[in-house]
């Protein structure tokens, strides 16, 4: 990846964590590089970090820094050239009529937290996140030093169906986390959430939507490669994903 000395953020320091079990490839050990101190990571600085493959978890900016593995590849979608598939068009047309998107305060809500717990229990049972406490939830999703938007997607009846946390950066939108009702398992809420972010980025005149890491060996990450054309970060350079 690119040399951090090339960034105009000389006051930041970077440290590497001790190895820990990889969340996506169970047989492997992972490490992360973390940027500090947090209070110096402004929206502009974080935008530079995202272009170098960093992501955000709460107040922490990090990127994979594993000893022998480079499976995690940052992925972004250029909004000007994005072409939805026929399946994505059907999902967009169906849910655009069924859901209303509205920005809500970035603060704790019992309604939001209940949906989060349902999602974790339905989609990630046994992975640890289904046991999250209110404090862990708040630290993970509600702590931010950048321009973060919480967008609630509701049915016409007012029922909450999905929440998307999105960072607004100088070069695009960065998808932080999305969770939705697991009972509607055929609704394709996750696909619609990404399509909505691409459309919102286009509306704002921003060139990219950053979707985090794509891991070719992880079935959990396969959906990200379905939004084309896409670009991945390889050895510090963004290039078309083949």
Coordinates of C-alpha atoms in Angstrom, one line a residue:
X1 CA 0.0 0.0 0.0
X2 CA 1.0 3.6 -0.3
X3 CA 3.6 5.1 2.0
X4 CA 1.9 7.0 4.9
X5 CA 4.7 9.5 4.7
X6 CA 3.2 10.7 1.5
X7 CA 0.1 12.0 3.4
X8 CA -0.1 15.6 4.7
X9 CA -0.9 14.2 8.2
X10 CA 2.6 14.2 9.7
X11 CA 1.1 14.6 13.3
X12 CA -0.6 11.2 13.1
X13 CA 1.1 8.1 14.5
X14 CA 0.5 4.5 13.5
X15 CA 0.8 1.3 15.5
X16 CA 0.2 -2.3 14.7
X17 CA -1.9 -4.5 16.9
X18 CA -1.0 -7.9 18.3
X19 CA -2.3 -10.9 16.2
X20 CA -5.9 -11.9 16.8
X21 CA -8.3 -14.5 15.2
X22 CA -9.4 -13.4 11.7
X23 CA -13.2 -12.7 11.6
X24 CA -13.5 -13.8 8.0
X25 CA -11.0 -16.5 7.4
X26 CA -11.2 -18.6 10.6
X27 CA -7.9 -20.5 10.0
X28 CA -5.9 -17.3 9.9
X29 CA -4.5 -14.7 12.3
X30 CA -5.0 -11.0 11.6
X31 CA -3.4 -7.7 12.6
X32 CA -4.4 -4.1 12.1
X33 CA -2.7 -0.8 11.7
X34 CA -4.4 1.9 13.7
X35 CA -4.1 5.7 13.2
X36 CA -3.8 7.9 16.4
X37 CA -4.5 10.2 18.0
X38 CA -8.2 10.1 17.2
X39 CA -8.9 13.8 17.7
X40 CA -6.6 14.7 14.8
X41 CA -8.5 12.6 12.3
X42 CA -10.7 15.2 10.7
X43 CA -13.1 14.5 7.8
X44 CA -10.4 15.6 5.3
X45 CA -7.7 13.5 7.0
X46 CA -10.0 10.5 7.2
X47 CA -10.9 10.9 3.5
X48 CA -7.1 10.6 2.7
X49 CA -6.9 7.5 4.9
X50 CA -9.9 5.9 3.3
X51 CA -8.2 6.3 -0.1
X52 CA -5.3 4.3 1.4
X53 CA -7.5 1.5 2.5
X54 CA -8.4 2.6 6.1
X55 CA -11.8 2.0 7.6
X56 CA -13.5 3.3 10.8
X57 CA -14.8 1.4 13.8
X58 CA -16.2 3.9 16.2
X59 CA -13.5 6.5 16.8
X60 CA -10.7 4.3 15.5
X61 CA -9.3 4.3 11.9
X62 CA -7.6 1.1 10.9
X63 CA -6.6 -1.1 8.0
X64 CA -5.5 -4.7 7.7
X65 CA -1.8 -5.2 8.3
X66 CA -1.4 -9.0 8.4
X67 CA 2.0 -10.6 8.3
X68 CA 1.5 -13.1 5.5
X69 CA -2.0 -12.4 4.1
X70 CA -3.4 -9.7 1.8
X71 CA -6.8 -11.2 1.3
X72 CA -8.6 -8.0 2.4
X73 CA -8.9 -5.7 -0.6
X74 CA -10.5 -2.2 -0.2
X75 CA -13.3 -1.8 -2.8
X76 CA -15.0 1.3 -4.1
X77 CA -17.7 1.9 -6.8
X78 CA -17.2 4.8 -9.2
X79 CA -20.7 6.4 -9.2
X80 CA -20.5 8.0 -12.7
X81 CA -20.0 4.7 -14.4
X82 CA -22.0 2.3 -12.2
X83 CA -24.4 0.1 -14.1
X84 CA -27.0 -1.8 -12.1
X85 CA -27.7 -5.4 -13.1
X86 CA -31.2 -6.4 -14.0
X87 CA -31.7 -8.0 -10.6
X88 CA -30.5 -4.8 -8.9
X89 CA -32.9 -2.7 -11.0
X90 CA -35.8 -4.9 -9.9
X91 CA -34.7 -4.5 -6.3
X92 CA -34.4 -0.7 -6.7
X93 CA -37.8 -0.3 -8.3
X94 CA -39.6 -2.6 -5.7
X95 CA -38.1 -1.1 -2.6
X96 CA -38.0 2.5 -3.7
X97 CA -41.8 2.4 -3.7
X98 CA -41.9 0.4 -0.4
X99 CA -39.4 2.3 1.8
X100 CA -39.0 5.9 2.9
X101 CA -35.4 7.0 3.8
X102 CA -34.9 9.6 6.4
X103 CA -31.9 10.9 8.3
X104 CA -32.2 10.6 12.1
X105 CA -30.0 11.8 14.9
X106 CA -26.7 9.9 15.5
X107 CA -27.7 8.9 19.0
X108 CA -28.9 5.9 20.9
X109 CA -32.4 4.7 20.2
X110 CA -34.1 1.7 21.7
X111 CA -35.9 1.1 18.4
X112 CA -32.6 1.1 16.5
X113 CA -30.9 -1.1 19.0
X114 CA -33.7 -3.6 19.0
X115 CA -33.4 -3.9 15.2
X116 CA -29.6 -4.3 15.6
X117 CA -30.0 -7.2 18.0
X118 CA -32.5 -8.9 15.8
X119 CA -30.1 -8.5 12.8
X120 CA -27.1 -9.9 14.7
X121 CA -29.2 -12.8 16.1
X122 CA -30.5 -13.6 12.7
X123 CA -27.4 -13.1 10.5
X124 CA -24.4 -13.5 12.8
X125 CA -25.6 -15.8 15.6
X126 CA -22.6 -17.2 17.5
X127 CA -20.2 -14.7 16.1
X128 CA -20.1 -12.6 19.3
X129 CA -21.8 -9.5 18.0
X130 CA -25.2 -11.0 18.8
X131 CA -24.1 -10.5 22.5
X132 CA -23.3 -6.9 22.2
X133 CA -24.2 -4.6 25.0
X134 CA -25.7 -1.1 24.6
X135 CA -22.2 0.4 25.3
X136 CA -20.6 -1.8 22.7
X137 CA -23.2 -0.9 20.2
X138 CA -22.8 2.8 20.9
X139 CA -18.9 2.6 20.7
X140 CA -19.1 0.7 17.4
X141 CA -21.7 2.8 15.6
X142 CA -22.4 6.0 17.3
X143 CA -19.0 7.4 18.1
X144 CA -17.6 9.4 15.2
X145 CA -15.3 12.4 14.7
X146 CA -16.3 12.8 11.0
X147 CA -19.5 13.6 9.2
X148 CA -21.6 10.5 9.8
X149 CA -25.2 10.2 8.8
X150 CA -27.7 7.7 10.3
X151 CA -30.3 6.9 7.7
X152 CA -33.5 5.0 8.7
X153 CA -35.5 3.2 6.1
X154 CA -39.1 2.7 7.1
X155 CA -42.1 1.0 5.5
X156 CA -45.0 3.2 4.6
X157 CA -46.6 2.1 7.8
X158 CA -43.7 3.6 9.8
X159 CA -42.2 0.2 10.7
X160 CA -38.4 0.4 10.9
X161 CA -36.8 -2.0 8.3
X162 CA -33.2 -0.9 7.9
X163 CA -30.5 1.4 9.3
X164 CA -27.4 2.6 7.4
X165 CA -24.5 4.4 8.9
X166 CA -22.6 6.5 6.3
X167 CA -19.6 8.7 6.4
X168 CA -19.7 11.7 4.1
X169 CA -16.1 12.4 2.8
X170 CA -14.6 14.8 0.3
X171 CA -14.2 12.0 -2.3
X172 CA -17.4 10.1 -1.7
X173 CA -19.6 8.2 0.8
X174 CA -18.1 5.4 3.0
X175 CA -20.5 2.7 4.1
X176 CA -19.8 2.2 7.8
X177 CA -22.5 -0.5 8.6
X178 CA -26.0 -1.5 7.6
X179 CA -28.4 -3.7 9.6
X180 CA -31.9 -4.6 8.7
X181 CA -34.9 -6.8 9.6
X182 CA -33.8 -10.5 9.3
X183 CA -37.4 -11.7 9.1
X184 CA -37.7 -10.2 5.6
X185 CA -35.0 -12.5 4.3
X186 CA -36.0 -12.2 0.7
X187 CA -36.4 -8.4 0.6
X188 CA -32.8 -7.7 -0.5
X189 CA -32.5 -4.8 1.9
X190 CA -28.7 -5.0 1.9
X191 CA -28.6 -4.6 -1.9
X192 CA -31.1 -1.7 -1.8
X193 CA -29.0 0.0 0.9
X194 CA -25.9 0.0 -1.4
X195 CA -27.9 1.1 -4.4
X196 CA -29.4 4.0 -2.3
X197 CA -25.9 5.1 -1.2
X198 CA -24.7 5.1 -4.9
X199 CA -27.7 7.2 -5.9
X200 CA -27.1 9.5 -2.9
X201 CA -23.5 9.9 -3.9
X202 CA -24.5 10.8 -7.4
X203 CA -27.0 13.3 -6.1
X204 CA -24.3 14.9 -4.0
X205 CA -21.9 15.0 -6.9
X206 CA -19.4 12.6 -5.1
X207 CA -17.3 10.3 -7.3
X208 CA -17.2 7.1 -5.1
X209 CA -18.9 4.9 -2.7
X210 CA -16.4 3.0 -0.5
X211 CA -17.7 -0.5 0.5
X212 CA -15.0 -1.5 2.9
X213 CA -13.1 -4.8 2.3
X214 CA -13.8 -7.4 -0.3
X215 CA -12.3 -10.9 0.5
X216 CA -12.5 -13.3 -2.4
X217 CA -12.2 -16.3 -0.1
X218 CA -15.1 -15.2 2.2
X219 CA -18.7 -16.0 1.1
X220 CA -19.9 -13.2 3.4
X221 CA -18.1 -10.6 1.2
X222 CA -19.2 -12.0 -2.2
X223 CA -22.1 -9.5 -2.6
X224 CA -19.7 -6.5 -2.8
X225 CA -18.3 -7.7 -6.2
X226 CA -21.8 -7.5 -7.7
X227 CA -21.7 -3.7 -7.9
X228 CA -19.9 -3.0 -11.2
X229 CA -17.8 -1.5 -12.4
X230 CA -15.7 -1.5 -9.2
X231 CA -12.2 -0.7 -8.2
X232 CA -9.9 -2.4 -5.7
X233 CA -6.8 -1.1 -4.0
X234 CA -3.7 -3.1 -4.9
X235 CA -0.3 -2.1 -3.6
X236 CA -1.5 1.5 -3.0
X237 CA -3.1 1.9 -6.4
X238 CA -6.8 1.8 -7.3
X239 CA -7.4 -0.4 -10.3
X240 CA -10.4 -1.9 -12.1
X241 CA -11.7 -5.1 -10.5
X242 CA -11.7 -7.9 -13.1

